[in-house]
């Protein structure tokens, strides 16, 4: 989490609407970026991102692939227990 991320989230929020940030689990982050990652664990990353005024909601351990069905279920607040 760094200033570039904050600027990106600010730009997204200026488009209007509700900003949801999906955050990969530590295991998925290691799969994607290697054994030296993540530098901070999911809980610490989530605390930083949740403090950002441009973020309305966070999905912890978000799936690596987001489908239209998952987006629909998230919008309807029906699948947070299966994410």
Short mmCIF file of N, CA and C in Angstrom, two decimals:
data_model
loop_
_atom_site.label_atom_id
_atom_site.label_comp_id
_atom_site.label_asym_id
_atom_site.label_seq_id
_atom_site.Cartn_x
_atom_site.Cartn_y
_atom_site.Cartn_z
N UNK A 1 0.85 -1.17 0.00
CA UNK A 1 0.00 0.00 0.00
C UNK A 1 0.89 1.23 0.00
N UNK A 2 0.71 2.08 -1.00
CA UNK A 2 1.56 3.26 -1.14
C UNK A 2 0.77 4.38 -1.80
N UNK A 3 1.40 5.52 -1.97
CA UNK A 3 0.73 6.71 -2.49
C UNK A 3 0.10 6.48 -3.86
N UNK A 4 0.72 5.67 -4.69
CA UNK A 4 0.14 5.37 -6.00
C UNK A 4 -1.21 4.70 -5.89
N UNK A 5 -1.36 3.82 -4.90
CA UNK A 5 -2.64 3.15 -4.68
C UNK A 5 -3.69 4.16 -4.22
N UNK A 6 -3.30 5.05 -3.33
CA UNK A 6 -4.23 6.09 -2.85
C UNK A 6 -4.69 6.96 -4.01
N UNK A 7 -3.78 7.37 -4.87
CA UNK A 7 -4.14 8.20 -6.03
C UNK A 7 -5.08 7.44 -6.96
N UNK A 8 -4.82 6.15 -7.16
CA UNK A 8 -5.69 5.32 -7.99
C UNK A 8 -7.10 5.25 -7.39
N UNK A 9 -7.19 4.98 -6.10
CA UNK A 9 -8.49 4.89 -5.43
C UNK A 9 -9.23 6.22 -5.46
N UNK A 10 -8.50 7.31 -5.34
CA UNK A 10 -9.10 8.64 -5.45
C UNK A 10 -9.71 8.83 -6.84
N UNK A 11 -8.97 8.46 -7.87
CA UNK A 11 -9.46 8.59 -9.25
C UNK A 11 -10.69 7.73 -9.47
N UNK A 12 -10.67 6.52 -8.95
CA UNK A 12 -11.83 5.63 -9.07
C UNK A 12 -13.04 6.24 -8.39
N UNK A 13 -12.85 6.76 -7.19
CA UNK A 13 -13.98 7.33 -6.44
C UNK A 13 -14.57 8.55 -7.15
N UNK A 14 -13.74 9.27 -7.89
CA UNK A 14 -14.23 10.45 -8.61
C UNK A 14 -15.12 10.09 -9.79
N UNK A 15 -15.07 8.82 -10.20
CA UNK A 15 -15.95 8.35 -11.27
C UNK A 15 -17.38 8.20 -10.77
N UNK A 16 -17.54 8.21 -9.45
CA UNK A 16 -18.87 8.08 -8.85
C UNK A 16 -19.13 6.64 -8.47
N UNK A 17 -20.11 6.45 -7.65
CA UNK A 17 -20.48 5.11 -7.24
C UNK A 17 -19.82 4.67 -5.95
N UNK A 18 -19.91 3.40 -5.72
CA UNK A 18 -19.48 2.75 -4.50
C UNK A 18 -18.18 2.00 -4.79
N UNK A 19 -17.12 2.25 -4.03
CA UNK A 19 -15.82 1.65 -4.30
C UNK A 19 -15.61 0.43 -3.40
N UNK A 20 -15.49 -0.73 -4.05
CA UNK A 20 -15.22 -1.99 -3.36
C UNK A 20 -13.82 -2.44 -3.75
N UNK A 21 -13.00 -2.76 -2.75
CA UNK A 21 -11.64 -3.24 -2.99
C UNK A 21 -11.57 -4.70 -2.58
N UNK A 22 -11.21 -5.55 -3.53
CA UNK A 22 -10.98 -6.95 -3.24
C UNK A 22 -9.52 -7.16 -2.90
N UNK A 23 -9.27 -7.90 -1.84
CA UNK A 23 -7.90 -8.14 -1.40
C UNK A 23 -7.62 -9.64 -1.39
N UNK A 24 -6.54 -10.04 -2.08
CA UNK A 24 -6.17 -11.45 -2.14
C UNK A 24 -5.71 -11.96 -0.78
N UNK A 25 -5.95 -13.24 -0.55
CA UNK A 25 -5.44 -13.87 0.67
C UNK A 25 -3.91 -13.91 0.61
N UNK A 26 -3.28 -14.16 1.73
CA UNK A 26 -1.83 -14.26 1.76
C UNK A 26 -1.36 -15.41 0.86
N UNK A 27 -2.06 -16.53 0.90
CA UNK A 27 -1.68 -17.69 0.08
C UNK A 27 -1.79 -17.37 -1.41
N UNK A 28 -2.87 -16.71 -1.83
CA UNK A 28 -3.01 -16.34 -3.24
C UNK A 28 -1.96 -15.32 -3.66
N UNK A 29 -1.63 -14.40 -2.77
CA UNK A 29 -0.60 -13.41 -3.07
C UNK A 29 0.74 -14.10 -3.30
N UNK A 30 1.06 -15.11 -2.47
CA UNK A 30 2.30 -15.87 -2.66
C UNK A 30 2.30 -16.61 -3.99
N UNK A 31 1.15 -17.19 -4.36
CA UNK A 31 1.04 -17.89 -5.65
C UNK A 31 1.31 -16.94 -6.81
N UNK A 32 0.80 -15.72 -6.71
CA UNK A 32 0.93 -14.76 -7.80
C UNK A 32 2.30 -14.10 -7.87
N UNK A 33 2.87 -13.76 -6.72
CA UNK A 33 4.07 -12.92 -6.70
C UNK A 33 5.32 -13.59 -6.14
N UNK A 34 5.19 -14.79 -5.58
CA UNK A 34 6.35 -15.50 -5.07
C UNK A 34 6.41 -15.55 -3.55
N UNK A 35 7.38 -16.31 -3.07
CA UNK A 35 7.48 -16.58 -1.64
C UNK A 35 7.81 -15.37 -0.78
N UNK A 36 8.34 -14.33 -1.35
CA UNK A 36 8.67 -13.12 -0.57
C UNK A 36 7.47 -12.22 -0.34
N UNK A 37 6.33 -12.62 -0.83
CA UNK A 37 5.12 -11.80 -0.71
C UNK A 37 4.03 -12.59 -0.01
N UNK A 38 3.10 -11.94 0.63
CA UNK A 38 2.99 -10.50 0.81
C UNK A 38 3.98 -10.00 1.86
N UNK A 39 4.29 -8.74 1.75
CA UNK A 39 5.21 -8.12 2.72
C UNK A 39 4.50 -7.94 4.05
N UNK A 40 3.23 -7.56 4.01
CA UNK A 40 2.41 -7.49 5.22
C UNK A 40 1.24 -8.45 5.04
N UNK A 41 0.71 -8.97 6.14
CA UNK A 41 -0.37 -9.95 6.02
C UNK A 41 -1.70 -9.28 5.67
N UNK A 42 -2.68 -10.09 5.36
CA UNK A 42 -3.98 -9.60 4.91
C UNK A 42 -4.62 -8.66 5.92
N UNK A 43 -4.55 -9.00 7.18
CA UNK A 43 -5.15 -8.15 8.22
C UNK A 43 -4.52 -6.75 8.22
N UNK A 44 -3.20 -6.69 8.14
CA UNK A 44 -2.52 -5.40 8.14
C UNK A 44 -2.85 -4.60 6.87
N UNK A 45 -2.87 -5.29 5.73
CA UNK A 45 -3.21 -4.61 4.48
C UNK A 45 -4.64 -4.08 4.53
N UNK A 46 -5.54 -4.89 5.08
CA UNK A 46 -6.94 -4.48 5.17
C UNK A 46 -7.11 -3.26 6.08
N UNK A 47 -6.35 -3.20 7.17
CA UNK A 47 -6.43 -2.05 8.06
C UNK A 47 -6.00 -0.77 7.34
N UNK A 48 -4.95 -0.87 6.54
CA UNK A 48 -4.47 0.30 5.79
C UNK A 48 -5.50 0.74 4.75
N UNK A 49 -6.01 -0.21 3.98
CA UNK A 49 -6.96 0.13 2.93
C UNK A 49 -8.27 0.65 3.51
N UNK A 50 -8.73 0.06 4.60
CA UNK A 50 -9.99 0.51 5.20
C UNK A 50 -9.90 1.93 5.75
N UNK A 51 -8.69 2.38 6.03
CA UNK A 51 -8.51 3.75 6.52
C UNK A 51 -8.58 4.78 5.40
N UNK A 52 -8.56 4.32 4.17
CA UNK A 52 -8.61 5.23 3.02
C UNK A 52 -10.02 5.76 2.83
N UNK A 53 -10.17 7.05 2.77
CA UNK A 53 -11.49 7.66 2.68
C UNK A 53 -12.19 7.39 1.34
N UNK A 54 -11.46 6.88 0.36
CA UNK A 54 -12.04 6.62 -0.95
C UNK A 54 -12.62 5.21 -1.07
N UNK A 55 -12.44 4.39 -0.06
CA UNK A 55 -12.89 2.99 -0.09
C UNK A 55 -14.16 2.85 0.74
N UNK A 56 -15.19 2.28 0.12
CA UNK A 56 -16.46 2.08 0.81
C UNK A 56 -16.56 0.70 1.44
N UNK A 57 -15.91 -0.28 0.82
CA UNK A 57 -16.03 -1.65 1.31
C UNK A 57 -14.82 -2.46 0.86
N UNK A 58 -14.48 -3.47 1.66
CA UNK A 58 -13.37 -4.36 1.33
C UNK A 58 -13.88 -5.79 1.34
N UNK A 59 -13.42 -6.57 0.36
CA UNK A 59 -13.71 -8.00 0.33
C UNK A 59 -12.39 -8.70 0.66
N UNK A 60 -12.34 -9.34 1.82
CA UNK A 60 -11.14 -10.05 2.24
C UNK A 60 -11.06 -11.39 1.54
N UNK A 61 -9.85 -11.79 1.17
CA UNK A 61 -9.60 -13.06 0.48
C UNK A 61 -10.48 -13.17 -0.77
N UNK A 62 -10.49 -12.10 -1.54
CA UNK A 62 -11.28 -12.06 -2.77
C UNK A 62 -10.79 -13.13 -3.74
N UNK A 63 -11.68 -13.64 -4.57
CA UNK A 63 -11.27 -14.66 -5.54
C UNK A 63 -10.31 -14.07 -6.58
N UNK A 64 -9.45 -14.92 -7.12
CA UNK A 64 -8.51 -14.47 -8.14
C UNK A 64 -9.23 -14.09 -9.43
N UNK A 65 -10.36 -14.72 -9.67
CA UNK A 65 -11.13 -14.41 -10.87
C UNK A 65 -12.52 -13.94 -10.46
N UNK A 66 -12.88 -12.74 -10.88
CA UNK A 66 -14.19 -12.19 -10.56
C UNK A 66 -15.10 -12.42 -11.77
N UNK A 67 -16.25 -13.01 -11.52
CA UNK A 67 -17.20 -13.26 -12.59
C UNK A 67 -18.40 -12.33 -12.44
N UNK A 68 -19.20 -12.24 -13.49
CA UNK A 68 -20.41 -11.42 -13.43
C UNK A 68 -21.36 -11.94 -12.36
N UNK A 69 -21.41 -13.25 -12.19
CA UNK A 69 -22.28 -13.84 -11.17
C UNK A 69 -21.83 -13.42 -9.78
N UNK A 70 -20.52 -13.51 -9.51
CA UNK A 70 -20.01 -13.08 -8.20
C UNK A 70 -20.29 -11.60 -7.97
N UNK A 71 -20.07 -10.77 -8.99
CA UNK A 71 -20.36 -9.34 -8.84
C UNK A 71 -21.82 -9.10 -8.51
N UNK A 72 -22.71 -9.84 -9.16
CA UNK A 72 -24.14 -9.71 -8.89
C UNK A 72 -24.44 -10.10 -7.45
N UNK A 73 -23.87 -11.21 -6.98
CA UNK A 73 -24.11 -11.66 -5.62
C UNK A 73 -23.54 -10.70 -4.59
N UNK A 74 -22.37 -10.14 -4.90
CA UNK A 74 -21.78 -9.14 -4.00
C UNK A 74 -22.69 -7.92 -3.91
N UNK A 75 -23.18 -7.48 -5.06
CA UNK A 75 -24.09 -6.33 -5.09
C UNK A 75 -25.32 -6.59 -4.24
N UNK A 76 -25.81 -7.81 -4.27
CA UNK A 76 -27.01 -8.17 -3.51
C UNK A 76 -26.69 -8.56 -2.07
N UNK A 77 -25.37 -8.54 -1.72
CA UNK A 77 -24.92 -8.87 -0.36
C UNK A 77 -25.34 -10.29 0.06
N UNK A 78 -25.20 -11.24 -0.87
CA UNK A 78 -25.66 -12.59 -0.56
C UNK A 78 -24.56 -13.62 -0.50
N UNK A 79 -23.30 -13.26 -0.83
CA UNK A 79 -22.30 -14.33 -0.91
C UNK A 79 -21.04 -14.05 -0.13
N UNK A 80 -21.04 -13.17 0.82
CA UNK A 80 -19.80 -12.87 1.53
C UNK A 80 -19.28 -14.08 2.30
N UNK A 81 -20.17 -14.97 2.68
CA UNK A 81 -19.70 -16.15 3.40
C UNK A 81 -19.00 -17.15 2.50
N UNK A 82 -19.17 -17.08 1.17
CA UNK A 82 -18.50 -18.03 0.28
C UNK A 82 -17.29 -17.44 -0.39
N UNK A 83 -17.03 -16.14 -0.21
CA UNK A 83 -15.84 -15.54 -0.80
C UNK A 83 -14.68 -15.98 0.02
#
